């Protein structure tokens, strides 16, 4: 298994540009989520999904959109990039058997810089 | 409101020493407390976790101590090694919750000097 994969690894955007961060997992996990990591702020939840077709907002959802059309993929869209969105983005997924939603597996991250 | 508070922000320990990181939580509904370890340029990885039906869990050199009445839990790293140098995050959640949401502390950067 490849686990949780994220692309791209690095990205530089100009203010106002849009882009999609890709996340995929091959573990048949139902629960997937996106976090951003900023220095001294820990990991903050952006959006999450408990299954295909179901998404909800986390702690810092403004400026981001998600959709979940398949179990495997959970892309994160930046609609109009702003310098405040400069961060490292992590995708995570959880095994759903026996209520084990909490054991989350993280991808390697995407480092995004918005100029 | 920060659900999980973690301290210290940074920690420097000599090789062979004991590293201790503390976390406190507010929500009494939380019943699952994992610790994640993150190396530079990598994603966080689950290190060890505890549920409140036990007061302590040990895996090798890593031990979680849990105090339910004080709503606190801590990570102890015995015989700390330079390879343990990483950022550590505590988290809290309601075990088995459909939402599966983890609330993270802000992290502790551990440096172990040889």
Tab-separated table of N, CA, C and O in Angstrom, chain A residues 1-106:
chain	number	residue	atom	x	y	z
A	1	UNK	N	0.831	-1.210	0.000
A	1	UNK	CA	0.000	0.000	0.000
A	1	UNK	C	0.863	1.257	0.000
A	1	UNK	O	1.864	1.333	0.690
A	2	UNK	N	0.458	2.258	-0.799
A	2	UNK	CA	1.165	3.527	-0.817
A	2	UNK	C	0.775	4.387	0.382
A	2	UNK	O	1.467	5.349	0.703
A	3	UNK	N	-0.364	4.087	1.035
A	3	UNK	CA	-0.819	4.891	2.158
A	3	UNK	C	-1.536	6.138	1.667
A	3	UNK	O	-2.340	6.092	0.756
A	4	UNK	N	-1.207	7.287	2.287
A	4	UNK	CA	-1.779	8.569	1.893
A	4	UNK	C	-0.752	9.309	1.035
A	4	UNK	O	0.377	9.513	1.476
A	5	UNK	N	-1.146	9.666	-0.163
A	5	UNK	CA	-0.244	10.400	-1.051
A	5	UNK	C	-0.800	11.789	-1.328
A	5	UNK	O	-2.022	11.976	-1.399
A	6	UNK	N	0.121	12.750	-1.465
A	6	UNK	CA	-0.262	14.129	-1.732
A	6	UNK	C	0.579	14.682	-2.863
A	6	UNK	O	1.777	14.426	-2.949
A	7	UNK	N	-0.058	15.435	-3.738
A	7	UNK	CA	0.648	16.149	-4.796
A	7	UNK	C	0.067	17.542	-4.951
A	7	UNK	O	-1.144	17.738	-4.732
A	8	UNK	N	0.882	18.540	-5.299
A	8	UNK	CA	2.333	18.451	-5.433
A	8	UNK	C	3.009	18.490	-4.076
A	8	UNK	O	2.346	18.678	-3.059
A	9	UNK	N	4.302	18.344	-4.033
A	9	UNK	CA	5.054	18.440	-2.791
A	9	UNK	C	5.323	19.906	-2.440
A	9	UNK	O	5.324	20.295	-1.285
A	10	UNK	N	5.582	20.693	-3.469
A	10	UNK	CA	5.815	22.128	-3.289
A	10	UNK	C	5.010	22.902	-4.337
A	10	UNK	O	4.809	22.393	-5.447
A	11	UNK	N	4.560	24.101	-3.989
A	11	UNK	CA	3.839	24.936	-4.931
A	11	UNK	C	3.997	26.398	-4.550
A	11	UNK	O	3.909	26.744	-3.372
A	12	UNK	N	4.248	27.241	-5.566
A	12	UNK	CA	4.273	28.682	-5.375
A	12	UNK	C	3.164	29.291	-6.215
A	12	UNK	O	3.062	28.999	-7.415
A	13	UNK	N	2.349	30.100	-5.598
A	13	UNK	CA	1.237	30.757	-6.285
A	13	UNK	C	1.342	32.269	-6.135
A	13	UNK	O	1.958	32.760	-5.186
A	14	UNK	N	0.702	32.968	-7.049
A	14	UNK	CA	0.556	34.403	-6.893
A	14	UNK	C	-0.819	34.692	-6.281
A	14	UNK	O	-1.770	33.913	-6.467
A	15	UNK	N	-0.917	35.778	-5.563
A	15	UNK	CA	-2.191	36.169	-4.965
A	15	UNK	C	-3.286	36.200	-6.027
A	15	UNK	O	-3.098	36.767	-7.107
A	16	UNK	N	-4.414	35.552	-5.699
A	16	UNK	CA	-5.554	35.526	-6.604
A	16	UNK	C	-5.641	34.287	-7.468
A	16	UNK	O	-6.702	33.995	-8.030
A	17	UNK	N	-4.545	33.550	-7.589
A	17	UNK	CA	-4.588	32.324	-8.379
A	17	UNK	C	-5.351	31.242	-7.626
A	17	UNK	O	-5.483	31.275	-6.399
A	18	UNK	N	-5.843	30.276	-8.376
A	18	UNK	CA	-6.519	29.137	-7.765
A	18	UNK	C	-5.719	27.875	-8.052
A	18	UNK	O	-4.930	27.828	-9.006
A	19	UNK	N	-5.909	26.878	-7.225
A	19	UNK	CA	-5.250	25.600	-7.459
A	19	UNK	C	-5.922	24.519	-6.620
A	19	UNK	O	-6.705	24.819	-5.711
A	20	UNK	N	-5.605	23.279	-6.959
A	20	UNK	CA	-6.144	22.129	-6.235
A	20	UNK	C	-5.001	21.298	-5.682
A	20	UNK	O	-4.085	20.918	-6.426
A	21	UNK	N	-5.039	21.026	-4.401
A	21	UNK	CA	-4.110	20.109	-3.767
A	21	UNK	C	-4.750	18.720	-3.800
A	21	UNK	O	-5.899	18.546	-3.378
A	22	UNK	N	-3.982	17.759	-4.291
A	22	UNK	CA	-4.520	16.419	-4.431
A	22	UNK	C	-4.161	15.545	-3.237
A	22	UNK	O	-3.080	15.662	-2.667
A	23	UNK	N	-5.100	14.685	-2.854
A	23	UNK	CA	-4.882	13.708	-1.788
A	23	UNK	C	-5.553	12.411	-2.185
A	23	UNK	O	-6.720	12.419	-2.620
A	24	UNK	N	-4.828	11.320	-2.035
A	24	UNK	CA	-5.397	10.011	-2.334
A	24	UNK	C	-4.909	9.009	-1.301
A	24	UNK	O	-3.805	9.125	-0.782
A	25	UNK	N	-5.785	8.023	-1.020
A	25	UNK	CA	-5.381	6.940	-0.118
A	25	UNK	C	-5.882	5.619	-0.682
A	25	UNK	O	-6.943	5.555	-1.314
A	26	UNK	N	-5.099	4.581	-0.449
A	26	UNK	CA	-5.436	3.260	-0.994
A	26	UNK	C	-5.730	2.252	0.109
A	26	UNK	O	-5.545	1.051	-0.062
A	27	UNK	N	-6.165	2.748	1.259
A	27	UNK	CA	-6.424	1.880	2.408
A	27	UNK	C	-7.930	1.676	2.626
A	27	UNK	O	-8.334	1.100	3.638
A	28	UNK	N	-8.746	2.173	1.708
A	28	UNK	CA	-10.201	2.066	1.805
A	28	UNK	C	-10.729	2.737	3.082
A	28	UNK	O	-11.703	2.268	3.688
A	29	UNK	N	-10.064	3.835	3.477
A	29	UNK	CA	-10.510	4.588	4.644
A	29	UNK	C	-11.708	5.455	4.274
A	29	UNK	O	-11.701	6.124	3.234
A	30	UNK	N	-12.690	5.489	5.138
A	30	UNK	CA	-13.858	6.327	4.877
A	30	UNK	C	-13.624	7.767	5.310
A	30	UNK	O	-14.101	8.706	4.700
A	31	UNK	N	-12.892	7.949	6.403
A	31	UNK	CA	-12.704	9.289	6.954
A	31	UNK	C	-11.444	9.909	6.375
A	31	UNK	O	-10.372	9.306	6.405
A	32	UNK	N	-11.577	11.122	5.820
A	32	UNK	CA	-10.422	11.867	5.317
A	32	UNK	C	-10.540	13.315	5.759
A	32	UNK	O	-11.653	13.833	5.949
A	33	UNK	N	-9.395	13.959	5.923
A	33	UNK	CA	-9.404	15.327	6.419
A	33	UNK	C	-8.210	16.098	5.891
A	33	UNK	O	-7.220	15.500	5.454
A	34	UNK	N	-8.329	17.409	5.936
A	34	UNK	CA	-7.251	18.314	5.563
A	34	UNK	C	-6.903	19.206	6.763
A	34	UNK	O	-7.807	19.767	7.418
A	35	UNK	N	-5.592	19.322	7.019
A	35	UNK	CA	-5.080	20.195	8.057
A	35	UNK	C	-4.088	21.168	7.439
A	35	UNK	O	-3.443	20.865	6.450
A	36	UNK	N	-3.943	22.300	8.080
A	36	UNK	CA	-2.827	23.175	7.772
A	36	UNK	C	-1.959	23.301	9.020
A	36	UNK	O	-2.459	23.285	10.158
A	37	UNK	N	-0.655	23.400	8.770
A	37	UNK	CA	0.298	23.499	9.875
A	37	UNK	C	1.094	24.783	9.722
A	37	UNK	O	1.774	24.988	8.715
A	38	UNK	N	0.999	25.615	10.709
A	38	UNK	CA	1.734	26.873	10.747
A	38	UNK	C	2.587	26.901	12.006
A	38	UNK	O	2.200	26.339	13.029
A	39	UNK	N	3.756	27.569	11.958
A	39	UNK	CA	4.668	27.596	13.115
A	39	UNK	C	3.959	28.068	14.381
A	39	UNK	O	3.304	29.100	14.392
A	40	UNK	N	4.092	27.279	15.443
A	40	UNK	CA	3.519	27.647	16.730
A	40	UNK	C	2.015	27.476	16.838
A	40	UNK	O	1.439	27.769	17.887
A	41	UNK	N	1.377	27.005	15.762
A	41	UNK	CA	-0.094	26.881	15.777
A	41	UNK	C	-0.555	25.433	15.748
A	41	UNK	O	-1.761	25.159	15.832
A	42	UNK	N	0.338	24.502	15.630
A	42	UNK	CA	-0.054	23.109	15.582
A	42	UNK	C	-0.769	22.764	14.279
A	42	UNK	O	-0.536	23.388	13.244
A	43	UNK	N	-1.635	21.795	14.344
A	43	UNK	CA	-2.395	21.334	13.176
A	43	UNK	C	-3.840	21.798	13.336
A	43	UNK	O	-4.501	21.471	14.322
A	44	UNK	N	-4.308	22.511	12.368
A	44	UNK	CA	-5.677	23.025	12.417
A	44	UNK	C	-6.497	22.406	11.286
A	44	UNK	O	-6.079	22.400	10.133
A	45	UNK	N	-7.684	21.925	11.641
A	45	UNK	CA	-8.545	21.208	10.702
A	45	UNK	C	-9.238	22.186	9.755
A	45	UNK	O	-9.878	23.147	10.194
A	46	UNK	N	-9.143	21.907	8.454
A	46	UNK	CA	-9.767	22.778	7.451
A	46	UNK	C	-11.146	22.225	7.057
A	46	UNK	O	-12.168	22.886	7.209
A	47	UNK	N	-11.139	21.024	6.516
A	47	UNK	CA	-12.373	20.327	6.130
A	47	UNK	C	-12.176	18.839	6.368
A	47	UNK	O	-11.043	18.355	6.407
A	48	UNK	N	-13.285	18.124	6.492
A	48	UNK	CA	-13.194	16.687	6.639
A	48	UNK	C	-14.365	16.009	5.940
A	48	UNK	O	-15.356	16.663	5.569
A	49	UNK	N	-14.234	14.697	5.758
A	49	UNK	CA	-15.273	13.926	5.077
A	49	UNK	C	-15.392	12.561	5.753
A	49	UNK	O	-14.385	11.912	6.027
A	50	UNK	N	-16.616	12.137	6.004
A	50	UNK	CA	-16.834	10.831	6.638
A	50	UNK	C	-17.209	9.767	5.598
A	50	UNK	O	-17.485	8.627	5.966
A	51	UNK	N	-17.203	10.149	4.335
A	51	UNK	CA	-17.481	9.196	3.283
A	51	UNK	C	-17.750	9.919	1.986
A	51	UNK	O	-17.914	11.153	1.961
A	52	UNK	N	-17.789	9.166	0.895
A	52	UNK	CA	-18.040	9.760	-0.415
A	52	UNK	C	-19.347	10.542	-0.395
A	52	UNK	O	-20.376	10.051	0.085
A	53	UNK	N	-19.293	11.770	-0.885
A	53	UNK	CA	-20.466	12.624	-0.956
A	53	UNK	C	-20.780	13.401	0.292
A	53	UNK	O	-21.725	14.202	0.320
A	54	UNK	N	-19.982	13.211	1.365
A	54	UNK	CA	-20.251	13.869	2.653
A	54	UNK	C	-19.022	14.642	3.093
A	54	UNK	O	-17.959	14.056	3.300
A	55	UNK	N	-19.159	15.959	3.222
A	55	UNK	CA	-18.057	16.787	3.712
A	55	UNK	C	-18.590	17.780	4.730
A	55	UNK	O	-19.791	18.073	4.766
A	56	UNK	N	-17.678	18.296	5.549
A	56	UNK	CA	-18.072	19.298	6.535
A	56	UNK	C	-16.880	20.168	6.855
A	56	UNK	O	-15.735	19.810	6.564
A	57	UNK	N	-17.171	21.316	7.460
A	57	UNK	CA	-16.132	22.288	7.771
A	57	UNK	C	-15.444	21.959	9.085
A	57	UNK	O	-16.048	21.447	10.013
A	58	UNK	N	-14.167	22.320	9.123
A	58	UNK	CA	-13.419	22.205	10.354
A	58	UNK	C	-13.256	23.550	11.018
A	58	UNK	O	-14.144	24.401	10.978
A	59	UNK	N	-12.088	23.772	11.577
A	59	UNK	CA	-11.798	24.969	12.373
A	59	UNK	C	-11.509	26.194	11.519
A	59	UNK	O	-11.883	27.312	11.872
A	60	UNK	N	-10.844	26.010	10.347
A	60	UNK	CA	-10.416	27.137	9.515
A	60	UNK	C	-10.791	26.906	8.061
A	60	UNK	O	-9.931	26.760	7.196
A	61	UNK	N	-12.081	26.881	7.707
A	61	UNK	CA	-12.497	26.508	6.356
A	61	UNK	C	-12.500	27.632	5.316
A	61	UNK	O	-12.565	27.359	4.117
A	62	UNK	N	-12.407	28.888	5.770
A	62	UNK	CA	-12.579	30.005	4.833
A	62	UNK	C	-11.489	30.034	3.770
A	62	UNK	O	-10.296	29.963	4.077
A	63	UNK	N	-11.928	30.159	2.513
A	63	UNK	CA	-10.992	30.226	1.401
A	63	UNK	C	-10.684	28.877	0.777
A	63	UNK	O	-9.899	28.818	-0.182
A	64	UNK	N	-11.286	27.828	1.307
A	64	UNK	CA	-11.027	26.466	0.823
A	64	UNK	C	-12.348	25.752	0.496
A	64	UNK	O	-13.345	25.928	1.184
A	65	UNK	N	-12.310	24.929	-0.548
A	65	UNK	CA	-13.441	24.074	-0.890
A	65	UNK	C	-12.978	22.633	-1.004
A	65	UNK	O	-11.830	22.375	-1.402
A	66	UNK	N	-13.887	21.709	-0.694
A	66	UNK	CA	-13.581	20.298	-0.869
A	66	UNK	C	-14.786	19.601	-1.480
A	66	UNK	O	-15.912	20.100	-1.440
A	67	UNK	N	-14.518	18.427	-2.026
A	67	UNK	CA	-15.568	17.540	-2.491
A	67	UNK	C	-15.034	16.124	-2.342
A	67	UNK	O	-13.822	15.905	-2.289
A	68	UNK	N	-15.918	15.167	-2.290
A	68	UNK	CA	-15.497	13.765	-2.117
A	68	UNK	C	-16.384	12.908	-3.014
A	68	UNK	O	-17.461	12.478	-2.630
A	69	UNK	N	-15.911	12.678	-4.219
A	69	UNK	CA	-16.698	11.891	-5.168
A	69	UNK	C	-16.359	10.405	-5.094
A	69	UNK	O	-17.172	9.560	-5.506
A	70	UNK	N	-15.195	10.070	-4.581
A	70	UNK	CA	-14.803	8.674	-4.422
A	70	UNK	C	-14.234	8.462	-3.025
A	70	UNK	O	-13.862	9.415	-2.343
A	71	UNK	N	-14.160	7.216	-2.605
A	71	UNK	CA	-13.570	6.916	-1.298
A	71	UNK	C	-12.090	7.266	-1.283
A	71	UNK	O	-11.553	7.690	-0.270
A	72	UNK	N	-11.408	7.118	-2.428
A	72	UNK	CA	-9.956	7.244	-2.480
A	72	UNK	C	-9.451	8.686	-2.477
A	72	UNK	O	-8.373	8.970	-1.985
A	73	UNK	N	-10.197	9.612	-3.059
A	73	UNK	CA	-9.671	10.954	-3.321
A	73	UNK	C	-10.401	12.031	-2.527
A	73	UNK	O	-11.627	11.992	-2.387
A	74	UNK	N	-9.629	13.026	-2.080
A	74	UNK	CA	-10.209	14.130	-1.313
A	74	UNK	C	-9.427	15.400	-1.641
A	74	UNK	O	-8.552	15.828	-0.880
A	75	UNK	N	-9.698	16.035	-2.782
A	75	UNK	CA	-8.949	17.230	-3.176
A	75	UNK	C	-9.365	18.470	-2.390
A	75	UNK	O	-10.523	18.624	-2.002
A	76	UNK	N	-8.397	19.351	-2.201
A	76	UNK	CA	-8.624	20.625	-1.514
A	76	UNK	C	-8.393	21.745	-2.516
A	76	UNK	O	-7.326	21.836	-3.116
A	77	UNK	N	-9.377	22.599	-2.683
A	77	UNK	CA	-9.296	23.689	-3.668
A	77	UNK	C	-9.132	25.035	-2.974
A	77	UNK	O	-9.890	25.364	-2.055
A	78	UNK	N	-8.140	25.773	-3.447
A	78	UNK	CA	-7.979	27.162	-3.022
A	78	UNK	C	-8.612	28.014	-4.111
A	78	UNK	O	-8.211	27.959	-5.268
A	79	UNK	N	-9.609	28.789	-3.764
A	79	UNK	CA	-10.407	29.503	-4.749
A	79	UNK	C	-9.684	30.742	-5.277
A	79	UNK	O	-9.680	31.018	-6.476
A	80	UNK	N	-9.096	31.506	-4.390
A	80	UNK	CA	-8.364	32.719	-4.749
A	80	UNK	C	-7.269	32.889	-3.694
A	80	UNK	O	-7.530	33.404	-2.614
A	81	UNK	N	-6.075	32.407	-4.029
A	81	UNK	CA	-5.004	32.308	-3.023
A	81	UNK	C	-4.648	33.665	-2.428
A	81	UNK	O	-4.609	34.690	-3.124
A	82	UNK	N	-4.384	33.624	-1.119
A	82	UNK	CA	-3.958	34.810	-0.376
A	82	UNK	C	-2.683	34.486	0.391
A	82	UNK	O	-2.455	33.315	0.751
A	83	UNK	N	-1.837	35.490	0.664
A	83	UNK	CA	-0.599	35.219	1.415
A	83	UNK	C	-0.846	34.520	2.750
A	83	UNK	O	0.001	33.746	3.203
A	84	UNK	N	-2.015	34.749	3.364
A	84	UNK	CA	-2.334	34.098	4.645
A	84	UNK	C	-2.508	32.584	4.502
A	84	UNK	O	-2.551	31.867	5.517
A	85	UNK	N	-2.602	32.117	3.279
A	85	UNK	CA	-2.730	30.676	3.042
A	85	UNK	C	-1.386	29.997	2.828
A	85	UNK	O	-1.327	28.794	2.571
A	86	UNK	N	-0.321	30.751	2.941
A	86	UNK	CA	1.013	30.155	2.935
A	86	UNK	C	1.133	29.246	4.140
A	86	UNK	O	0.956	29.686	5.281
A	87	UNK	N	1.391	27.966	3.900
A	87	UNK	CA	1.361	26.995	4.986
A	87	UNK	C	1.825	25.643	4.449
A	87	UNK	O	2.106	25.479	3.261
A	88	UNK	N	1.903	24.677	5.338
A	88	UNK	CA	2.092	23.291	4.941
A	88	UNK	C	0.761	22.578	5.156
A	88	UNK	O	0.170	22.661	6.235
A	89	UNK	N	0.301	21.894	4.122
A	89	UNK	CA	-1.012	21.249	4.151
A	89	UNK	C	-0.846	19.735	4.230
A	89	UNK	O	-0.105	19.132	3.460
A	90	UNK	N	-1.559	19.156	5.176
A	90	UNK	CA	-1.527	17.709	5.349
A	90	UNK	C	-2.915	17.124	5.162
A	90	UNK	O	-3.902	17.646	5.675
A	91	UNK	N	-2.938	16.029	4.440
A	91	UNK	CA	-4.138	15.231	4.290
A	91	UNK	C	-4.001	14.028	5.220
A	91	UNK	O	-2.896	13.508	5.405
A	92	UNK	N	-5.105	13.586	5.790
A	92	UNK	CA	-5.078	12.430	6.679
A	92	UNK	C	-6.289	11.561	6.417
A	92	UNK	O	-7.327	12.039	5.943
A	93	UNK	N	-6.158	10.283	6.718
A	93	UNK	CA	-7.290	9.373	6.565
A	93	UNK	C	-7.325	8.415	7.746
A	93	UNK	O	-6.316	8.203	8.434
A	94	UNK	N	-8.520	7.865	7.979
A	94	UNK	CA	-8.711	6.975	9.116
A	94	UNK	C	-9.401	5.697	8.702
A	94	UNK	O	-10.314	5.702	7.869
A	95	UNK	N	-8.998	4.609	9.336
A	95	UNK	CA	-9.674	3.331	9.214
A	95	UNK	C	-11.040	3.442	9.865
A	95	UNK	O	-11.184	4.063	10.912
A	96	UNK	N	-12.026	2.884	9.235
A	96	UNK	CA	-13.382	3.077	9.731
A	96	UNK	C	-13.958	1.842	10.404
A	96	UNK	O	-15.066	1.859	10.876
A	97	UNK	N	-13.193	0.764	10.454
A	97	UNK	CA	-13.724	-0.430	11.073
A	97	UNK	C	-13.826	-0.302	12.580
A	97	UNK	O	-12.975	0.288	13.218
A	98	UNK	N	-14.866	-0.859	13.145
A	98	UNK	CA	-15.041	-0.915	14.603
A	98	UNK	C	-14.913	0.452	15.243
A	98	UNK	O	-14.396	0.579	16.349
A	99	UNK	N	-15.375	1.494	14.576
A	99	UNK	CA	-15.373	2.829	15.149
A	99	UNK	C	-14.010	3.437	15.310
A	99	UNK	O	-13.826	4.371	16.083
A	100	UNK	N	-13.008	2.971	14.576
A	100	UNK	CA	-11.640	3.453	14.766
A	100	UNK	C	-11.343	4.689	13.937
A	100	UNK	O	-10.302	4.796	13.310
A	101	UNK	N	-12.312	5.616	13.921
A	101	UNK	CA	-12.109	6.807	13.121
A	101	UNK	C	-10.937	7.639	13.600
A	101	UNK	O	-10.383	8.424	12.858
A	102	UNK	N	-10.544	7.494	14.864
A	102	UNK	CA	-9.587	8.434	15.429
A	102	UNK	C	-8.140	8.138	15.077
A	102	UNK	O	-7.294	8.976	15.225
A	103	UNK	N	-7.804	6.928	14.623
A	103	UNK	CA	-6.420	6.585	14.313
A	103	UNK	C	-6.114	7.086	12.907
A	103	UNK	O	-6.295	6.399	11.922
A	104	UNK	N	-5.637	8.316	12.839
A	104	UNK	CA	-5.447	8.957	11.541
A	104	UNK	C	-4.032	8.764	11.008
A	104	UNK	O	-3.063	8.838	11.752
A	105	UNK	N	-3.953	8.553	9.705
A	105	UNK	CA	-2.685	8.395	9.003
A	105	UNK	C	-2.488	9.635	8.124
A	105	UNK	O	-3.377	9.992	7.355
A	106	UNK	N	-1.310	10.235	8.228
A	106	UNK	CA	-1.050	11.482	7.525
A	106	UNK	C	-0.224	11.262	6.262
A	106	UNK	O	0.636	10.376	6.208
